[in-house]
Amino acid sequence: MATVHEIQAERRALEGKGASRRLRRADKVPAVLYGAKQAPMSIQIDHKLALLYSQQEWFYASILHMQMDGVSQKVLLRDIQRHAFKLRVTHLDFQRVSETEKLRLKVPLHFINQEISPAGKMAGVVITHEVNEVEIYSLPKDIPAFLKVDLSQLEVGQIVHLSSIKLADGVSIPSLKLGKEHDLAVVLARHARVEVEEVVAADADADAAGAVPAKGAAPAKGAAPAKGAAPAKGAAPAKGAAPAKKK
């Protein structure tokens, strides 16, 4: 049985920036509810509850049951705004859910069995998760809380792409219909020493490019002498240069 996630909200009569500031000072979060071919509604949520909800994964990727005026209605969180540096939620947007209309929303990826995979058991292998959430398209009843990425067969050098994720019936990933270039790498497994060698090689190239010859050292073969420097012993003077004065 699917878990029901309830949130508490209240109607609010006052609108505008001034009213929103007063709400925040009263420890309330202004919010708006829209969609399902109904007029938008201004609502508010207690800040302590909003902060608690915002720390839960389900708040962002599940159908929420909003309790308001004794009535429950299904909604989705569509936007959350936070204070620039304080631990505060400043505004929320919710969309009403229609059971007959498909929705787009992002759901988290859960990576399983990585530690028992061939790559996970091998020393010196780095496994990176390039993507941690993905946008899906489905009816509300088919929305998963998360998508599993089974890494039990992951080998060194292997790349797990978006198209490898198993989806339930009625669920799709819209970006995959846009072409192969949208089939993103989700997981990479490679030897750690490869990364180290690449960094060392890049540093060596940078050092060589910026190196300055030691004082008194002859310039490299074919290189022009530094400006104002005397030509090497036995070398012909540069074209157009005046001959040296005899002593």
JSON list of C-alpha atoms in Angstrom, two decimals:
[
{"chain": "A", "resi": 1, "resn": "MET", "atom": "CA", "xyz": [0.00, 0.00, 0.00]},
{"chain": "A", "resi": 2, "resn": "ALA", "atom": "CA", "xyz": [1.35, 3.40, -1.00]},
{"chain": "A", "resi": 3, "resn": "THR", "atom": "CA", "xyz": [2.33, 5.76, 1.81]},
{"chain": "A", "resi": 4, "resn": "VAL", "atom": "CA", "xyz": [0.11, 8.82, 2.19]},
{"chain": "A", "resi": 5, "resn": "HIS", "atom": "CA", "xyz": [2.00, 12.06, 2.81]},
{"chain": "A", "resi": 6, "resn": "GLU", "atom": "CA", "xyz": [-0.17, 14.71, 4.44]},
{"chain": "A", "resi": 7, "resn": "ILE", "atom": "CA", "xyz": [0.62, 18.40, 4.74]},
{"chain": "A", "resi": 8, "resn": "GLN", "atom": "CA", "xyz": [-1.33, 21.07, 6.61]},
{"chain": "A", "resi": 9, "resn": "ALA", "atom": "CA", "xyz": [-2.31, 24.39, 5.04]},
{"chain": "A", "resi": 10, "resn": "GLU", "atom": "CA", "xyz": [-4.66, 27.33, 5.65]},
{"chain": "A", "resi": 11, "resn": "ARG", "atom": "CA", "xyz": [-6.39, 29.82, 3.39]},
{"chain": "A", "resi": 12, "resn": "ARG", "atom": "CA", "xyz": [-5.16, 33.39, 3.50]},
{"chain": "A", "resi": 13, "resn": "ALA", "atom": "CA", "xyz": [-7.19, 36.44, 2.58]},
{"chain": "A", "resi": 14, "resn": "LEU", "atom": "CA", "xyz": [-4.46, 39.07, 2.29]},
{"chain": "A", "resi": 15, "resn": "GLU", "atom": "CA", "xyz": [-2.12, 39.22, -0.70]},
{"chain": "A", "resi": 16, "resn": "GLY", "atom": "CA", "xyz": [0.78, 41.35, -1.83]},
{"chain": "A", "resi": 17, "resn": "LYS", "atom": "CA", "xyz": [4.37, 41.91, -0.69]},
{"chain": "A", "resi": 18, "resn": "GLY", "atom": "CA", "xyz": [3.38, 43.72, 2.48]},
{"chain": "A", "resi": 19, "resn": "ALA", "atom": "CA", "xyz": [1.03, 40.94, 3.53]},
{"chain": "A", "resi": 20, "resn": "SER", "atom": "CA", "xyz": [3.66, 38.30, 2.76]},
{"chain": "A", "resi": 21, "resn": "ARG", "atom": "CA", "xyz": [6.23, 40.12, 4.92]},
{"chain": "A", "resi": 22, "resn": "ARG", "atom": "CA", "xyz": [3.76, 40.24, 7.82]},
{"chain": "A", "resi": 23, "resn": "LEU", "atom": "CA", "xyz": [3.07, 36.52, 7.38]},
{"chain": "A", "resi": 24, "resn": "ARG", "atom": "CA", "xyz": [6.78, 35.68, 7.54]},
{"chain": "A", "resi": 25, "resn": "ARG", "atom": "CA", "xyz": [7.19, 37.78, 10.68]},
{"chain": "A", "resi": 26, "resn": "ALA", "atom": "CA", "xyz": [4.33, 35.72, 12.17]},
{"chain": "A", "resi": 27, "resn": "ASP", "atom": "CA", "xyz": [6.28, 32.55, 11.31]},
{"chain": "A", "resi": 28, "resn": "LYS", "atom": "CA", "xyz": [4.03, 31.62, 8.39]},
{"chain": "A", "resi": 29, "resn": "VAL", "atom": "CA", "xyz": [5.05, 30.78, 4.80]},
{"chain": "A", "resi": 30, "resn": "PRO", "atom": "CA", "xyz": [2.98, 32.34, 1.99]},
{"chain": "A", "resi": 31, "resn": "ALA", "atom": "CA", "xyz": [2.07, 29.88, -0.75]},
{"chain": "A", "resi": 32, "resn": "VAL", "atom": "CA", "xyz": [-0.14, 29.53, -3.81]},
{"chain": "A", "resi": 33, "resn": "LEU", "atom": "CA", "xyz": [-2.26, 26.61, -5.05]},
{"chain": "A", "resi": 34, "resn": "TYR", "atom": "CA", "xyz": [-3.20, 26.41, -8.74]},
{"chain": "A", "resi": 35, "resn": "GLY", "atom": "CA", "xyz": [-4.11, 24.01, -11.57]},
{"chain": "A", "resi": 36, "resn": "ALA", "atom": "CA", "xyz": [-6.85, 21.51, -12.44]},
{"chain": "A", "resi": 37, "resn": "LYS", "atom": "CA", "xyz": [-8.73, 24.26, -14.30]},
{"chain": "A", "resi": 38, "resn": "GLN", "atom": "CA", "xyz": [-9.52, 26.07, -11.07]},
{"chain": "A", "resi": 39, "resn": "ALA", "atom": "CA", "xyz": [-8.69, 29.59, -9.96]},
{"chain": "A", "resi": 40, "resn": "PRO", "atom": "CA", "xyz": [-5.39, 30.07, -8.08]},
{"chain": "A", "resi": 41, "resn": "MET", "atom": "CA", "xyz": [-5.76, 30.23, -4.30]},
{"chain": "A", "resi": 42, "resn": "SER", "atom": "CA", "xyz": [-3.55, 32.04, -1.80]},
{"chain": "A", "resi": 43, "resn": "ILE", "atom": "CA", "xyz": [-2.69, 29.83, 1.16]},
{"chain": "A", "resi": 44, "resn": "GLN", "atom": "CA", "xyz": [-0.23, 29.74, 4.05]},
{"chain": "A", "resi": 45, "resn": "ILE", "atom": "CA", "xyz": [1.69, 27.06, 5.96]},
{"chain": "A", "resi": 46, "resn": "ASP", "atom": "CA", "xyz": [3.22, 27.20, 9.43]},
{"chain": "A", "resi": 47, "resn": "HIS", "atom": "CA", "xyz": [6.96, 27.73, 8.98]},
{"chain": "A", "resi": 48, "resn": "LYS", "atom": "CA", "xyz": [7.98, 24.98, 11.40]},
{"chain": "A", "resi": 49, "resn": "LEU", "atom": "CA", "xyz": [5.92, 22.51, 9.38]},
{"chain": "A", "resi": 50, "resn": "ALA", "atom": "CA", "xyz": [7.22, 23.86, 6.04]},
{"chain": "A", "resi": 51, "resn": "LEU", "atom": "CA", "xyz": [10.81, 23.49, 7.23]},
{"chain": "A", "resi": 52, "resn": "LEU", "atom": "CA", "xyz": [10.10, 19.96, 8.43]},
{"chain": "A", "resi": 53, "resn": "TYR", "atom": "CA", "xyz": [8.46, 19.03, 5.11]},
{"chain": "A", "resi": 54, "resn": "SER", "atom": "CA", "xyz": [11.37, 20.52, 3.14]},
{"chain": "A", "resi": 55, "resn": "GLN", "atom": "CA", "xyz": [13.80, 18.11, 4.79]},
{"chain": "A", "resi": 56, "resn": "GLN", "atom": "CA", "xyz": [11.91, 15.04, 3.51]},
{"chain": "A", "resi": 57, "resn": "GLU", "atom": "CA", "xyz": [12.61, 13.45, 0.11]},
{"chain": "A", "resi": 58, "resn": "TRP", "atom": "CA", "xyz": [8.92, 12.68, -0.43]},
{"chain": "A", "resi": 59, "resn": "PHE", "atom": "CA", "xyz": [8.01, 16.38, -0.27]},
{"chain": "A", "resi": 60, "resn": "TYR", "atom": "CA", "xyz": [9.62, 16.92, -3.70]},
{"chain": "A", "resi": 61, "resn": "ALA", "atom": "CA", "xyz": [8.69, 13.75, -5.60]},
{"chain": "A", "resi": 62, "resn": "SER", "atom": "CA", "xyz": [5.37, 12.44, -4.29]},
{"chain": "A", "resi": 63, "resn": "ILE", "atom": "CA", "xyz": [1.68, 13.21, -4.46]},
{"chain": "A", "resi": 64, "resn": "LEU", "atom": "CA", "xyz": [0.90, 15.22, -1.33]},
{"chain": "A", "resi": 65, "resn": "HIS", "atom": "CA", "xyz": [-2.45, 15.17, 0.47]},
{"chain": "A", "resi": 66, "resn": "MET", "atom": "CA", "xyz": [-3.08, 18.78, 1.47]},
{"chain": "A", "resi": 67, "resn": "GLN", "atom": "CA", "xyz": [-5.42, 19.14, 4.46]},
{"chain": "A", "resi": 68, "resn": "MET", "atom": "CA", "xyz": [-7.23, 22.49, 4.43]},
{"chain": "A", "resi": 69, "resn": "ASP", "atom": "CA", "xyz": [-10.59, 23.51, 5.92]},
{"chain": "A", "resi": 70, "resn": "GLY", "atom": "CA", "xyz": [-11.39, 19.90, 6.69]},
{"chain": "A", "resi": 71, "resn": "VAL", "atom": "CA", "xyz": [-10.93, 18.86, 3.05]},
{"chain": "A", "resi": 72, "resn": "SER", "atom": "CA", "xyz": [-8.10, 16.77, 1.58]},
{"chain": "A", "resi": 73, "resn": "GLN", "atom": "CA", "xyz": [-6.89, 17.38, -1.96]},
{"chain": "A", "resi": 74, "resn": "LYS", "atom": "CA", "xyz": [-3.98, 15.94, -3.92]},
{"chain": "A", "resi": 75, "resn": "VAL", "atom": "CA", "xyz": [-1.20, 18.35, -4.88]},
{"chain": "A", "resi": 76, "resn": "LEU", "atom": "CA", "xyz": [2.39, 18.44, -6.07]},
{"chain": "A", "resi": 77, "resn": "LEU", "atom": "CA", "xyz": [5.12, 20.80, -4.93]},
{"chain": "A", "resi": 78, "resn": "ARG", "atom": "CA", "xyz": [6.19, 22.84, -7.94]},
{"chain": "A", "resi": 79, "resn": "ASP", "atom": "CA", "xyz": [8.52, 25.44, -6.45]},
{"chain": "A", "resi": 80, "resn": "ILE", "atom": "CA", "xyz": [10.20, 26.26, -3.17]},
{"chain": "A", "resi": 81, "resn": "GLN", "atom": "CA", "xyz": [12.01, 29.49, -2.35]},
{"chain": "A", "resi": 82, "resn": "ARG", "atom": "CA", "xyz": [14.48, 29.83, 0.51]},
{"chain": "A", "resi": 83, "resn": "HIS", "atom": "CA", "xyz": [16.22, 32.68, 2.28]},
{"chain": "A", "resi": 84, "resn": "ALA", "atom": "CA", "xyz": [19.65, 33.46, 0.86]},
{"chain": "A", "resi": 85, "resn": "PHE", "atom": "CA", "xyz": [21.53, 32.56, 4.06]},
{"chain": "A", "resi": 86, "resn": "LYS", "atom": "CA", "xyz": [19.02, 31.81, 6.82]},
{"chain": "A", "resi": 87, "resn": "LEU", "atom": "CA", "xyz": [17.45, 28.40, 7.35]},
{"chain": "A", "resi": 88, "resn": "ARG", "atom": "CA", "xyz": [14.03, 29.63, 6.26]},
{"chain": "A", "resi": 89, "resn": "VAL", "atom": "CA", "xyz": [11.47, 28.76, 3.58]},
{"chain": "A", "resi": 90, "resn": "THR", "atom": "CA", "xyz": [10.06, 31.97, 2.09]},
{"chain": "A", "resi": 91, "resn": "HIS", "atom": "CA", "xyz": [7.48, 30.79, -0.50]},
{"chain": "A", "resi": 92, "resn": "LEU", "atom": "CA", "xyz": [5.88, 27.62, -1.90]},
{"chain": "A", "resi": 93, "resn": "ASP", "atom": "CA", "xyz": [3.97, 26.79, -5.09]},
{"chain": "A", "resi": 94, "resn": "PHE", "atom": "CA", "xyz": [1.64, 23.79, -5.30]},
{"chain": "A", "resi": 95, "resn": "GLN", "atom": "CA", "xyz": [-0.24, 22.33, -8.26]},
{"chain": "A", "resi": 96, "resn": "ARG", "atom": "CA", "xyz": [-3.56, 20.52, -7.94]},
{"chain": "A", "resi": 97, "resn": "VAL", "atom": "CA", "xyz": [-3.49, 16.99, -9.30]},
{"chain": "A", "resi": 98, "resn": "SER", "atom": "CA", "xyz": [-6.05, 15.57, -11.72]},
{"chain": "A", "resi": 99, "resn": "GLU", "atom": "CA", "xyz": [-6.19, 11.77, -11.80]},
{"chain": "A", "resi": 100, "resn": "THR", "atom": "CA", "xyz": [-6.77, 11.80, -15.57]},
{"chain": "A", "resi": 101, "resn": "GLU", "atom": "CA", "xyz": [-3.91, 14.13, -16.58]},
{"chain": "A", "resi": 102, "resn": "LYS", "atom": "CA", "xyz": [-0.30, 12.99, -16.96]},
{"chain": "A", "resi": 103, "resn": "LEU", "atom": "CA", "xyz": [2.36, 14.96, -15.10]},
{"chain": "A", "resi": 104, "resn": "ARG", "atom": "CA", "xyz": [6.04, 15.73, -15.46]},
{"chain": "A", "resi": 105, "resn": "LEU", "atom": "CA", "xyz": [8.09, 15.71, -12.30]},
{"chain": "A", "resi": 106, "resn": "LYS", "atom": "CA", "xyz": [11.56, 14.82, -11.08]},
{"chain": "A", "resi": 107, "resn": "VAL", "atom": "CA", "xyz": [12.04, 11.75, -8.92]},
{"chain": "A", "resi": 108, "resn": "PRO", "atom": "CA", "xyz": [15.21, 10.70, -7.08]},
{"chain": "A", "resi": 109, "resn": "LEU", "atom": "CA", "xyz": [17.42, 7.78, -8.10]},
{"chain": "A", "resi": 110, "resn": "HIS", "atom": "CA", "xyz": [18.31, 5.14, -5.52]},
{"chain": "A", "resi": 111, "resn": "PHE", "atom": "CA", "xyz": [21.50, 3.20, -6.29]},
{"chain": "A", "resi": 112, "resn": "ILE", "atom": "CA", "xyz": [21.46, -0.36, -4.98]},
{"chain": "A", "resi": 113, "resn": "ASN", "atom": "CA", "xyz": [23.89, -3.30, -4.83]},
{"chain": "A", "resi": 114, "resn": "GLN", "atom": "CA", "xyz": [26.93, -1.16, -5.67]},
{"chain": "A", "resi": 115, "resn": "GLU", "atom": "CA", "xyz": [29.04, -2.75, -2.92]},
{"chain": "A", "resi": 116, "resn": "ILE", "atom": "CA", "xyz": [28.49, -6.31, -4.26]},
{"chain": "A", "resi": 117, "resn": "SER", "atom": "CA", "xyz": [29.22, -5.46, -7.91]},
{"chain": "A", "resi": 118, "resn": "PRO", "atom": "CA", "xyz": [32.49, -6.53, -9.59]},
{"chain": "A", "resi": 119, "resn": "ALA", "atom": "CA", "xyz": [33.53, -2.87, -9.74]},
{"chain": "A", "resi": 120, "resn": "GLY", "atom": "CA", "xyz": [32.51, -2.26, -6.13]},
{"chain": "A", "resi": 121, "resn": "LYS", "atom": "CA", "xyz": [34.59, -5.18, -4.88]},
{"chain": "A", "resi": 122, "resn": "MET", "atom": "CA", "xyz": [37.75, -4.12, -6.74]},
{"chain": "A", "resi": 123, "resn": "ALA", "atom": "CA", "xyz": [40.33, -1.95, -5.00]},
{"chain": "A", "resi": 124, "resn": "GLY", "atom": "CA", "xyz": [41.33, 1.31, -6.65]},
{"chain": "A", "resi": 125, "resn": "VAL", "atom": "CA", "xyz": [38.05, 1.72, -8.54]},
{"chain": "A", "resi": 126, "resn": "VAL", "atom": "CA", "xyz": [36.04, 4.93, -8.35]},
{"chain": "A", "resi": 127, "resn": "ILE", "atom": "CA", "xyz": [32.27, 4.72, -8.95]},
{"chain": "A", "resi": 128, "resn": "THR", "atom": "CA", "xyz": [30.62, 8.08, -9.58]},
{"chain": "A", "resi": 129, "resn": "HIS", "atom": "CA", "xyz": [26.91, 8.93, -9.72]},
{"chain": "A", "resi": 130, "resn": "GLU", "atom": "CA", "xyz": [26.59, 11.54, -12.46]},
{"chain": "A", "resi": 131, "resn": "VAL", "atom": "CA", "xyz": [22.80, 11.97, -12.10]},
{"chain": "A", "resi": 132, "resn": "ASN", "atom": "CA", "xyz": [20.79, 11.81, -8.87]},
{"chain": "A", "resi": 133, "resn": "GLU", "atom": "CA", "xyz": [17.29, 12.58, -10.13]},
{"chain": "A", "resi": 134, "resn": "VAL", "atom": "CA", "xyz": [15.41, 12.27, -13.41]},
{"chain": "A", "resi": 135, "resn": "GLU", "atom": "CA", "xyz": [12.26, 13.78, -14.89]},
{"chain": "A", "resi": 136, "resn": "ILE", "atom": "CA", "xyz": [9.46, 11.30, -15.60]},
{"chain": "A", "resi": 137, "resn": "TYR", "atom": "CA", "xyz": [6.05, 11.53, -17.28]},
{"chain": "A", "resi": 138, "resn": "SER", "atom": "CA", "xyz": [3.07, 9.55, -15.99]},
{"chain": "A", "resi": 139, "resn": "LEU", "atom": "CA", "xyz": [-0.41, 9.59, -14.52]},
{"chain": "A", "resi": 140, "resn": "PRO", "atom": "CA", "xyz": [-0.54, 10.45, -10.80]},
{"chain": "A", "resi": 141, "resn": "LYS", "atom": "CA", "xyz": [-1.40, 6.88, -9.83]},
{"chain": "A", "resi": 142, "resn": "ASP", "atom": "CA", "xyz": [1.79, 5.58, -11.51]},
{"chain": "A", "resi": 143, "resn": "ILE", "atom": "CA", "xyz": [4.27, 8.09, -10.06]},
{"chain": "A", "resi": 144, "resn": "PRO", "atom": "CA", "xyz": [7.04, 6.20, -8.23]},
{"chain": "A", "resi": 145, "resn": "ALA", "atom": "CA", "xyz": [8.56, 7.55, -5.02]},
{"chain": "A", "resi": 146, "resn": "PHE", "atom": "CA", "xyz": [11.99, 6.88, -6.58]},
{"chain": "A", "resi": 147, "resn": "LEU", "atom": "CA", "xyz": [13.65, 4.87, -9.35]},
{"chain": "A", "resi": 148, "resn": "LYS", "atom": "CA", "xyz": [16.03, 2.02, -8.56]},
{"chain": "A", "resi": 149, "resn": "VAL", "atom": "CA", "xyz": [19.36, 1.72, -10.38]},
{"chain": "A", "resi": 150, "resn": "ASP", "atom": "CA", "xyz": [20.65, -1.82, -9.85]},
{"chain": "A", "resi": 151, "resn": "LEU", "atom": "CA", "xyz": [24.47, -1.84, -9.98]},
{"chain": "A", "resi": 152, "resn": "SER", "atom": "CA", "xyz": [24.98, -5.50, -9.04]},
{"chain": "A", "resi": 153, "resn": "GLN", "atom": "CA", "xyz": [26.54, -6.29, -12.46]},
{"chain": "A", "resi": 154, "resn": "LEU", "atom": "CA", "xyz": [28.61, -3.11, -12.78]},
{"chain": "A", "resi": 155, "resn": "GLU", "atom": "CA", "xyz": [32.06, -3.77, -14.30]},
{"chain": "A", "resi": 156, "resn": "VAL", "atom": "CA", "xyz": [35.15, -1.55, -14.35]},
{"chain": "A", "resi": 157, "resn": "GLY", "atom": "CA", "xyz": [35.03, 0.69, -17.40]},
{"chain": "A", "resi": 158, "resn": "GLN", "atom": "CA", "xyz": [31.27, 0.33, -17.74]},
{"chain": "A", "resi": 159, "resn": "ILE", "atom": "CA", "xyz": [28.87, 3.26, -18.14]},
{"chain": "A", "resi": 160, "resn": "VAL", "atom": "CA", "xyz": [25.24, 2.98, -17.03]},
{"chain": "A", "resi": 161, "resn": "HIS", "atom": "CA", "xyz": [23.01, 5.20, -19.18]},
{"chain": "A", "resi": 162, "resn": "LEU", "atom": "CA", "xyz": [19.60, 6.72, -18.54]},
{"chain": "A", "resi": 163, "resn": "SER", "atom": "CA", "xyz": [18.00, 4.21, -20.92]},
{"chain": "A", "resi": 164, "resn": "SER", "atom": "CA", "xyz": [19.19, 1.35, -18.67]},
{"chain": "A", "resi": 165, "resn": "ILE", "atom": "CA", "xyz": [16.85, 2.36, -15.83]},
{"chain": "A", "resi": 166, "resn": "LYS", "atom": "CA", "xyz": [13.88, 0.01, -15.50]},
{"chain": "A", "resi": 167, "resn": "LEU", "atom": "CA", "xyz": [10.53, 1.80, -15.54]},
{"chain": "A", "resi": 168, "resn": "ALA", "atom": "CA", "xyz": [7.10, 0.61, -14.45]},
{"chain": "A", "resi": 169, "resn": "ASP", "atom": "CA", "xyz": [4.24, 0.45, -16.95]},
{"chain": "A", "resi": 170, "resn": "GLY", "atom": "CA", "xyz": [2.85, 3.89, -17.68]},
{"chain": "A", "resi": 171, "resn": "VAL", "atom": "CA", "xyz": [6.07, 5.70, -16.72]},
{"chain": "A", "resi": 172, "resn": "SER", "atom": "CA", "xyz": [8.44, 7.22, -19.28]},
{"chain": "A", "resi": 173, "resn": "ILE", "atom": "CA", "xyz": [11.48, 9.51, -19.40]},
{"chain": "A", "resi": 174, "resn": "PRO", "atom": "CA", "xyz": [10.63, 12.32, -21.88]},
{"chain": "A", "resi": 175, "resn": "SER", "atom": "CA", "xyz": [14.24, 13.31, -22.60]},
{"chain": "A", "resi": 176, "resn": "LEU", "atom": "CA", "xyz": [15.00, 9.91, -24.13]},
{"chain": "A", "resi": 177, "resn": "LYS", "atom": "CA", "xyz": [12.62, 10.71, -26.98]},
{"chain": "A", "resi": 178, "resn": "LEU", "atom": "CA", "xyz": [14.80, 13.66, -28.02]},
{"chain": "A", "resi": 179, "resn": "GLY", "atom": "CA", "xyz": [17.68, 11.55, -29.36]},
{"chain": "A", "resi": 180, "resn": "LYS", "atom": "CA", "xyz": [20.70, 9.48, -28.35]},
{"chain": "A", "resi": 181, "resn": "GLU", "atom": "CA", "xyz": [22.61, 12.55, -27.16]},
{"chain": "A", "resi": 182, "resn": "HIS", "atom": "CA", "xyz": [20.05, 12.86, -24.33]},
{"chain": "A", "resi": 183, "resn": "ASP", "atom": "CA", "xyz": [20.77, 9.34, -23.08]},
{"chain": "A", "resi": 184, "resn": "LEU", "atom": "CA", "xyz": [22.96, 10.65, -20.26]},
{"chain": "A", "resi": 185, "resn": "ALA", "atom": "CA", "xyz": [25.58, 8.72, -18.33]},
{"chain": "A", "resi": 186, "resn": "VAL", "atom": "CA", "xyz": [24.16, 7.97, -14.89]},
{"chain": "A", "resi": 187, "resn": "VAL", "atom": "CA", "xyz": [26.99, 5.92, -13.36]},
{"chain": "A", "resi": 188, "resn": "LEU", "atom": "CA", "xyz": [30.70, 5.58, -14.25]},
{"chain": "A", "resi": 189, "resn": "ALA", "atom": "CA", "xyz": [33.18, 2.98, -12.95]},
{"chain": "A", "resi": 190, "resn": "ARG", "atom": "CA", "xyz": [36.88, 3.49, -13.61]},
{"chain": "A", "resi": 191, "resn": "HIS", "atom": "CA", "xyz": [40.30, 2.98, -12.06]},
{"chain": "A", "resi": 192, "resn": "ALA", "atom": "CA", "xyz": [41.37, 5.78, -9.72]},
{"chain": "A", "resi": 193, "resn": "ARG", "atom": "CA", "xyz": [44.96, 5.76, -11.11]},
{"chain": "A", "resi": 194, "resn": "VAL", "atom": "CA", "xyz": [43.67, 6.80, -14.55]},
{"chain": "A", "resi": 195, "resn": "GLU", "atom": "CA", "xyz": [42.35, 10.00, -13.03]},
{"chain": "A", "resi": 196, "resn": "VAL", "atom": "CA", "xyz": [45.67, 10.60, -11.20]},
{"chain": "A", "resi": 197, "resn": "GLU", "atom": "CA", "xyz": [47.74, 10.03, -14.36]},
{"chain": "A", "resi": 198, "resn": "GLU", "atom": "CA", "xyz": [45.55, 12.45, -16.32]},
{"chain": "A", "resi": 199, "resn": "VAL", "atom": "CA", "xyz": [46.01, 15.15, -13.68]},
{"chain": "A", "resi": 200, "resn": "VAL", "atom": "CA", "xyz": [49.81, 14.61, -13.46]},
{"chain": "A", "resi": 201, "resn": "ALA", "atom": "CA", "xyz": [50.15, 14.71, -17.27]},
{"chain": "A", "resi": 202, "resn": "ALA", "atom": "CA", "xyz": [48.12, 17.91, -17.46]},
{"chain": "A", "resi": 203, "resn": "ASP", "atom": "CA", "xyz": [50.25, 19.55, -14.73]},
{"chain": "A", "resi": 204, "resn": "ALA", "atom": "CA", "xyz": [53.47, 18.50, -16.48]},
{"chain": "A", "resi": 205, "resn": "ASP", "atom": "CA", "xyz": [52.30, 20.01, -19.78]},
{"chain": "A", "resi": 206, "resn": "ALA", "atom": "CA", "xyz": [51.37, 23.24, -18.04]},
{"chain": "A", "resi": 207, "resn": "ASP", "atom": "CA", "xyz": [54.75, 23.44, -16.28]},
{"chain": "A", "resi": 208, "resn": "ALA", "atom": "CA", "xyz": [56.62, 22.81, -19.54]},
{"chain": "A", "resi": 209, "resn": "ALA", "atom": "CA", "xyz": [54.67, 25.49, -21.36]},
{"chain": "A", "resi": 210, "resn": "GLY", "atom": "CA", "xyz": [55.41, 28.10, -18.71]},
{"chain": "A", "resi": 211, "resn": "ALA", "atom": "CA", "xyz": [59.04, 27.16, -17.96]},
{"chain": "A", "resi": 212, "resn": "VAL", "atom": "CA", "xyz": [61.72, 29.92, -18.08]},
{"chain": "A", "resi": 213, "resn": "PRO", "atom": "CA", "xyz": [65.36, 29.00, -19.04]},
{"chain": "A", "resi": 214, "resn": "ALA", "atom": "CA", "xyz": [67.88, 29.20, -16.22]},
{"chain": "A", "resi": 215, "resn": "LYS", "atom": "CA", "xyz": [70.16, 32.27, -16.08]},
{"chain": "A", "resi": 216, "resn": "GLY", "atom": "CA", "xyz": [73.09, 31.79, -18.46]},
{"chain": "A", "resi": 217, "resn": "ALA", "atom": "CA", "xyz": [71.59, 28.72, -20.13]},
{"chain": "A", "resi": 218, "resn": "ALA", "atom": "CA", "xyz": [71.71, 28.50, -23.91]},
{"chain": "A", "resi": 219, "resn": "PRO", "atom": "CA", "xyz": [68.32, 28.84, -25.63]},
{"chain": "A", "resi": 220, "resn": "ALA", "atom": "CA", "xyz": [66.74, 25.71, -27.03]},
{"chain": "A", "resi": 221, "resn": "LYS", "atom": "CA", "xyz": [67.78, 24.63, -30.51]},
{"chain": "A", "resi": 222, "resn": "GLY", "atom": "CA", "xyz": [66.09, 26.86, -33.07]},
{"chain": "A", "resi": 223, "resn": "ALA", "atom": "CA", "xyz": [64.88, 29.33, -30.44]},
{"chain": "A", "resi": 224, "resn": "ALA", "atom": "CA", "xyz": [65.59, 33.03, -30.84]},
{"chain": "A", "resi": 225, "resn": "PRO", "atom": "CA", "xyz": [67.91, 34.57, -28.20]},
{"chain": "A", "resi": 226, "resn": "ALA", "atom": "CA", "xyz": [66.33, 36.81, -25.63]},
{"chain": "A", "resi": 227, "resn": "LYS", "atom": "CA", "xyz": [66.02, 40.49, -26.48]},
{"chain": "A", "resi": 228, "resn": "GLY", "atom": "CA", "xyz": [69.35, 42.25, -25.89]},
{"chain": "A", "resi": 229, "resn": "ALA", "atom": "CA", "xyz": [71.28, 39.02, -25.34]},
{"chain": "A", "resi": 230, "resn": "ALA", "atom": "CA", "xyz": [74.69, 38.51, -27.03]},
{"chain": "A", "resi": 231, "resn": "PRO", "atom": "CA", "xyz": [74.79, 35.77, -29.71]},
{"chain": "A", "resi": 232, "resn": "ALA", "atom": "CA", "xyz": [76.40, 32.48, -28.76]},
{"chain": "A", "resi": 233, "resn": "LYS", "atom": "CA", "xyz": [80.16, 32.09, -29.36]},
{"chain": "A", "resi": 234, "resn": "GLY", "atom": "CA", "xyz": [80.84, 31.35, -33.04]},
{"chain": "A", "resi": 235, "resn": "ALA", "atom": "CA", "xyz": [77.29, 32.13, -34.04]},
{"chain": "A", "resi": 236, "resn": "ALA", "atom": "CA", "xyz": [76.65, 34.33, -37.05]},
{"chain": "A", "resi": 237, "resn": "PRO", "atom": "CA", "xyz": [75.12, 37.71, -36.25]},
{"chain": "A", "resi": 238, "resn": "ALA", "atom": "CA", "xyz": [71.42, 38.08, -36.85]},
{"chain": "A", "resi": 239, "resn": "LYS", "atom": "CA", "xyz": [70.40, 39.30, -40.30]},
{"chain": "A", "resi": 240, "resn": "GLY", "atom": "CA", "xyz": [70.69, 43.08, -40.50]},
{"chain": "A", "resi": 241, "resn": "ALA", "atom": "CA", "xyz": [72.61, 43.35, -37.24]},
{"chain": "A", "resi": 242, "resn": "ALA", "atom": "CA", "xyz": [75.69, 45.64, -37.08]},
{"chain": "A", "resi": 243, "resn": "PRO", "atom": "CA", "xyz": [79.04, 43.82, -36.71]},
{"chain": "A", "resi": 244, "resn": "ALA", "atom": "CA", "xyz": [80.68, 43.89, -33.30]},
{"chain": "A", "resi": 245, "resn": "LYS", "atom": "CA", "xyz": [83.39, 46.54, -32.75]},
{"chain": "A", "resi": 246, "resn": "LYS", "atom": "CA", "xyz": [86.99, 45.29, -32.85]},
{"chain": "A", "resi": 247, "resn": "LYS", "atom": "CA", "xyz": [89.09, 45.79, -29.73]}
]
